[in-house]
């Protein structure tokens, strides 16, 4: 197994796991909500990481099963297919920011609220009614426009993931602090669905097309995700809130790192290096 390929997969897994909206703040919150903070924080982080591991292994097994009945799984041209897929995934990661959020939703809500708030100041009752009505109307209107734009700009794969797993217009269901109150079973179920819904396992499957070490690489990727979730979880429990702020400050640059790794690996496959 090529060392550069291994390092690339580990980087992808680490970047995926260290993103705040993929679990570790929720695992830390779950731990802080219990008296045995370290135990429950570690348990929450492991559950989130193992959910990704299980879903990733399932995808690899499905790939192995499908490749047994498909002639595409054999031939020297597969490295060109794998390389092209990885380059396209890298471009997608760079252009769409991986798991980035649309900020238009919050803007629309604020605009509607202000509009309704200024509606009428003559009577207190009328003012309150206008505020509620204006805010709700404007919020719904802008939300519809934003959802329509997001759906029109998203790809077929993202739309399919959105219908199957829920989430935002990018086909993602992100964790937030409210998930910490749902219990271990619900947290694990959410993590399992997240493992299927996000595109990182698809990136690893693209690598699988060009190498014989598919399962091993997916396991390395999943272990990197688990470590990337556990480390900031325990740091946050230890009281190092500044670490969360530091990670969130550099989060916008993480998709660029993933994109560079994916494109580099794609070029390596096409060039016959891997």
Short mmCIF file of C-alpha atoms in Angstrom, two decimals:
data_model
loop_
_atom_site.label_atom_id
_atom_site.label_comp_id
_atom_site.label_asym_id
_atom_site.label_seq_id
_atom_site.Cartn_x
_atom_site.Cartn_y
_atom_site.Cartn_z
CA UNK A 1 0.00 0.00 0.00
CA UNK A 2 1.43 3.38 -1.03
CA UNK A 3 2.33 5.63 1.91
CA UNK A 4 1.16 8.79 0.15
CA UNK A 5 -2.22 7.19 -0.49
CA UNK A 6 -2.50 6.24 3.18
CA UNK A 7 -1.60 9.76 4.31
CA UNK A 8 -4.14 11.26 1.91
CA UNK A 9 -6.94 9.09 3.27
CA UNK A 10 -5.97 9.95 6.86
CA UNK A 11 -6.02 13.68 6.06
CA UNK A 12 -9.49 13.37 4.53
CA UNK A 13 -10.76 11.51 7.59
CA UNK A 14 -9.19 13.96 10.03
CA UNK A 15 -10.58 17.02 8.23
CA UNK A 16 -13.99 15.38 8.14
CA UNK A 17 -14.00 14.56 11.84
CA UNK A 18 -12.63 17.88 13.07
CA UNK A 19 -15.42 19.92 11.46
CA UNK A 20 -17.53 21.22 14.39
CA UNK A 21 -20.84 20.45 12.69
CA UNK A 22 -19.96 16.75 12.54
CA UNK A 23 -20.20 15.96 16.18
CA UNK A 24 -17.48 16.78 18.68
CA UNK A 25 -19.17 19.85 20.25
CA UNK A 26 -22.28 17.70 20.72
CA UNK A 27 -20.25 14.88 22.28
CA UNK A 28 -18.68 17.40 24.67
CA UNK A 29 -22.08 18.88 25.52
CA UNK A 30 -23.42 15.38 26.14
CA UNK A 31 -20.57 14.73 28.56
CA UNK A 32 -20.98 18.06 30.35
CA UNK A 33 -24.66 17.27 30.92
CA UNK A 34 -23.69 14.29 33.10
CA UNK A 35 -21.87 14.03 36.40
CA UNK A 36 -19.27 11.62 34.98
CA UNK A 37 -18.21 14.13 32.37
CA UNK A 38 -15.13 12.44 30.94
CA UNK A 39 -16.78 9.04 30.64
CA UNK A 40 -19.90 10.27 28.89
CA UNK A 41 -17.96 12.70 26.71
CA UNK A 42 -15.67 9.90 25.53
CA UNK A 43 -18.66 7.62 25.06
CA UNK A 44 -20.49 10.23 23.00
CA UNK A 45 -17.44 10.83 20.82
CA UNK A 46 -16.92 7.10 20.29
CA UNK A 47 -20.57 6.62 19.33
CA UNK A 48 -20.36 9.38 16.73
CA UNK A 49 -17.11 7.98 15.37
CA UNK A 50 -18.28 4.37 15.32
CA UNK A 51 -21.43 5.44 13.51
CA UNK A 52 -19.22 6.77 10.71
CA UNK A 53 -17.11 3.61 10.84
CA UNK A 54 -20.09 1.29 10.50
CA UNK A 55 -21.64 3.20 7.62
CA UNK A 56 -18.28 3.36 5.83
CA UNK A 57 -17.71 -0.39 6.14
CA UNK A 58 -21.23 -1.05 4.85
CA UNK A 59 -20.49 1.06 1.77
CA UNK A 60 -17.26 -0.85 1.14
CA UNK A 61 -19.01 -4.22 1.50
CA UNK A 62 -21.70 -3.03 -0.91
CA UNK A 63 -18.95 -2.04 -3.34
CA UNK A 64 -17.31 -5.47 -3.04
CA UNK A 65 -20.64 -7.20 -3.58
CA UNK A 66 -21.47 -5.10 -6.62
CA UNK A 67 -18.00 -5.49 -8.15
CA UNK A 68 -18.40 -9.27 -8.13
CA UNK A 69 -21.20 -8.99 -10.68
CA UNK A 70 -19.89 -6.06 -12.72
CA UNK A 71 -17.24 -6.25 -15.38
CA UNK A 72 -16.22 -2.64 -14.70
CA UNK A 73 -14.29 -3.80 -11.62
CA UNK A 74 -11.48 -5.18 -13.78
CA UNK A 75 -9.15 -3.48 -16.20
CA UNK A 76 -6.17 -1.07 -16.22
CA UNK A 77 -8.41 1.84 -17.24
CA UNK A 78 -9.92 1.90 -13.75
CA UNK A 79 -7.16 4.16 -12.46
CA UNK A 80 -8.28 6.79 -14.98
CA UNK A 81 -11.85 6.48 -13.75
CA UNK A 82 -10.73 6.75 -10.13
CA UNK A 83 -8.48 9.72 -10.90
CA UNK A 84 -11.19 11.57 -12.77
CA UNK A 85 -13.73 10.95 -10.00
CA UNK A 86 -11.32 12.20 -7.34
CA UNK A 87 -10.50 15.35 -9.30
CA UNK A 88 -14.21 16.10 -9.80
CA UNK A 89 -14.88 15.49 -6.10
CA UNK A 90 -12.01 17.81 -5.23
CA UNK A 91 -13.43 20.54 -7.46
CA UNK A 92 -16.85 20.04 -5.86
CA UNK A 93 -15.31 20.27 -2.39
CA UNK A 94 -13.55 23.52 -3.28
CA UNK A 95 -16.52 25.17 -4.99
CA UNK A 96 -19.20 24.20 -2.48
CA UNK A 97 -17.11 24.23 0.68
CA UNK A 98 -17.90 20.65 1.68
CA UNK A 99 -20.43 21.14 4.48
CA UNK A 100 -20.83 24.88 4.30
CA UNK A 101 -24.04 26.52 5.40
CA UNK A 102 -26.08 28.99 3.47
CA UNK A 103 -26.21 32.32 5.29
CA UNK A 104 -29.19 33.62 3.38
CA UNK A 105 -31.66 31.87 5.64
CA UNK A 106 -30.68 33.80 8.71
CA UNK A 107 -30.62 37.04 6.75
CA UNK A 108 -34.13 36.51 5.48
CA UNK A 109 -35.42 35.84 8.95
CA UNK A 110 -33.84 38.99 10.36
CA UNK A 111 -35.19 41.09 7.54
CA UNK A 112 -38.71 39.84 8.04
CA UNK A 113 -38.58 40.39 11.76
CA UNK A 114 -37.46 43.99 11.36
CA UNK A 115 -40.11 44.66 8.77
CA UNK A 116 -42.90 43.44 11.01
CA UNK A 117 -41.48 45.18 14.04
CA UNK A 118 -41.67 48.60 12.38
CA UNK A 119 -45.15 48.00 11.06
CA UNK A 120 -47.24 49.90 13.61
CA UNK A 121 -46.39 51.78 16.77
CA UNK A 122 -49.80 53.35 17.53
CA UNK A 123 -51.30 50.58 19.60
CA UNK A 124 -49.49 47.92 21.58
CA UNK A 125 -51.87 45.14 20.57
CA UNK A 126 -51.69 45.99 16.88
CA UNK A 127 -47.91 46.28 17.10
CA UNK A 128 -47.53 42.81 18.58
CA UNK A 129 -49.86 41.31 16.06
CA UNK A 130 -48.07 42.99 13.19
CA UNK A 131 -44.73 41.87 14.48
CA UNK A 132 -45.73 38.24 14.59
CA UNK A 133 -47.49 38.34 11.27
CA UNK A 134 -44.79 40.24 9.44
CA UNK A 135 -42.01 38.08 10.78
CA UNK A 136 -43.75 34.84 9.91
CA UNK A 137 -44.78 35.97 6.47
CA UNK A 138 -41.40 37.33 5.51
CA UNK A 139 -39.58 34.36 6.97
CA UNK A 140 -41.68 31.88 5.03
CA UNK A 141 -41.34 33.90 1.85
CA UNK A 142 -37.57 34.15 2.01
CA UNK A 143 -37.21 30.55 3.11
CA UNK A 144 -39.14 29.39 0.06
CA UNK A 145 -36.92 31.48 -2.20
CA UNK A 146 -33.74 30.19 -0.58
CA UNK A 147 -34.85 26.56 -0.68
CA UNK A 148 -35.77 26.95 -4.34
CA UNK A 149 -32.34 28.40 -5.15
CA UNK A 150 -30.55 25.69 -3.18
CA UNK A 151 -32.49 22.89 -4.85
CA UNK A 152 -31.89 24.32 -8.30
CA UNK A 153 -28.15 24.67 -7.66
CA UNK A 154 -27.60 21.29 -6.02
CA UNK A 155 -26.73 18.15 -7.89
CA UNK A 156 -28.69 14.97 -8.35
CA UNK A 157 -26.68 13.17 -5.66
CA UNK A 158 -27.25 15.97 -3.13
CA UNK A 159 -30.99 16.01 -3.85
CA UNK A 160 -31.14 12.26 -3.38
CA UNK A 161 -29.30 12.47 -0.06
CA UNK A 162 -31.63 15.27 1.05
CA UNK A 163 -34.72 13.17 0.34
CA UNK A 164 -33.29 10.07 2.02
CA UNK A 165 -31.62 11.57 5.06
CA UNK A 166 -33.02 15.08 5.42
CA UNK A 167 -30.88 18.13 6.07
CA UNK A 168 -30.07 21.35 4.28
CA UNK A 169 -29.98 22.16 0.60
CA UNK A 170 -26.56 20.58 0.23
CA UNK A 171 -27.90 17.13 1.13
CA UNK A 172 -26.47 17.23 4.65
CA UNK A 173 -28.05 16.71 8.05
CA UNK A 174 -25.83 18.58 10.50
CA UNK A 175 -25.62 17.94 14.22
CA UNK A 176 -26.19 20.76 16.69
CA UNK A 177 -26.24 21.08 20.47
CA UNK A 178 -29.90 20.03 20.68
CA UNK A 179 -28.84 16.51 19.63
CA UNK A 180 -26.92 16.16 22.91
CA UNK A 181 -30.21 15.83 24.80
CA UNK A 182 -31.59 12.97 22.71
CA UNK A 183 -29.75 10.10 24.39
CA UNK A 184 -27.10 7.65 23.25
CA UNK A 185 -29.32 5.61 20.94
CA UNK A 186 -30.63 8.64 19.07
CA UNK A 187 -27.13 10.09 18.89
CA UNK A 188 -25.78 6.87 17.43
CA UNK A 189 -28.62 6.61 14.91
CA UNK A 190 -27.97 10.17 13.77
CA UNK A 191 -24.24 9.48 13.42
CA UNK A 192 -25.01 6.37 11.37
CA UNK A 193 -27.19 8.33 8.97
CA UNK A 194 -24.57 11.07 8.75
CA UNK A 195 -22.02 8.49 7.66
CA UNK A 196 -24.20 7.58 4.68
CA UNK A 197 -25.39 11.11 3.92
CA UNK A 198 -22.05 12.87 3.57
CA UNK A 199 -19.73 12.67 0.61
CA UNK A 200 -16.50 11.59 2.33
CA UNK A 201 -17.22 7.83 2.08
CA UNK A 202 -17.98 8.41 -1.59
CA UNK A 203 -14.52 9.95 -1.93
CA UNK A 204 -13.00 6.83 -0.38
CA UNK A 205 -15.07 4.63 -2.69
CA UNK A 206 -13.61 6.56 -5.61
CA UNK A 207 -10.18 5.61 -4.28
CA UNK A 208 -11.39 2.01 -3.98
CA UNK A 209 -11.96 1.91 -7.72
CA UNK A 210 -8.25 2.43 -8.31
CA UNK A 211 -6.72 0.26 -5.56
CA UNK A 212 -7.01 -3.21 -4.08
CA UNK A 213 -6.87 -1.91 -0.49
CA UNK A 214 -10.39 -0.55 -0.29
CA UNK A 215 -11.40 -1.97 3.09
CA UNK A 216 -8.07 -1.13 4.71
CA UNK A 217 -8.23 2.47 3.49
CA UNK A 218 -11.82 2.88 4.67
CA UNK A 219 -10.85 1.59 8.12
CA UNK A 220 -7.95 4.05 8.27
CA UNK A 221 -10.28 6.84 7.22
CA UNK A 222 -12.81 5.89 9.90
CA UNK A 223 -10.15 5.68 12.62
CA UNK A 224 -8.94 9.15 11.64
CA UNK A 225 -12.52 10.41 11.97
CA UNK A 226 -12.86 8.85 15.44
CA UNK A 227 -9.60 10.43 16.64
CA UNK A 228 -10.55 13.79 15.12
CA UNK A 229 -13.85 13.69 17.04
CA UNK A 230 -12.42 12.46 20.34
CA UNK A 231 -9.49 14.86 20.71
CA UNK A 232 -11.43 18.17 20.48
CA UNK A 233 -14.26 16.62 22.51
CA UNK A 234 -11.94 15.97 25.45
CA UNK A 235 -10.24 19.34 25.04
CA UNK A 236 -13.60 21.08 25.19
CA UNK A 237 -14.60 19.11 28.28
CA UNK A 238 -11.31 20.12 29.89
CA UNK A 239 -12.44 23.71 29.62
CA UNK A 240 -10.46 24.78 26.62
CA UNK A 241 -13.25 26.69 24.89
CA UNK A 242 -10.64 28.61 22.92
CA UNK A 243 -9.81 25.41 21.02
CA UNK A 244 -13.34 25.34 19.63
CA UNK A 245 -13.03 28.97 18.56
CA UNK A 246 -9.68 28.22 16.93
CA UNK A 247 -11.08 25.27 14.98
CA UNK A 248 -14.14 27.26 13.89
CA UNK A 249 -11.89 30.09 12.73
CA UNK A 250 -9.99 27.75 10.43
CA UNK A 251 -13.02 25.67 9.41
CA UNK A 252 -13.63 27.63 6.15
CA UNK A 253 -10.16 26.58 4.96
CA UNK A 254 -10.61 22.86 5.64
CA UNK A 255 -12.51 22.13 2.38
CA UNK A 256 -9.54 23.61 0.50
CA UNK A 257 -7.24 21.12 2.23
CA UNK A 258 -9.55 18.26 1.28
CA UNK A 259 -9.81 19.53 -2.30
CA UNK A 260 -6.02 19.70 -2.67
CA UNK A 261 -5.65 16.14 -1.34
CA UNK A 262 -8.38 14.78 -3.61
CA UNK A 263 -7.06 16.45 -6.76
CA UNK A 264 -3.51 15.39 -5.92
CA UNK A 265 -4.58 11.78 -5.43
CA UNK A 266 -6.60 11.90 -8.64
CA UNK A 267 -3.61 13.13 -10.63
CA UNK A 268 -1.46 10.44 -9.00
CA UNK A 269 -3.90 7.72 -10.11
CA UNK A 270 -3.99 9.05 -13.67
CA UNK A 271 -0.21 9.41 -13.75
CA UNK A 272 0.26 5.83 -12.54
CA UNK A 273 1.98 6.83 -9.28
CA UNK A 274 -0.51 4.84 -7.16
#
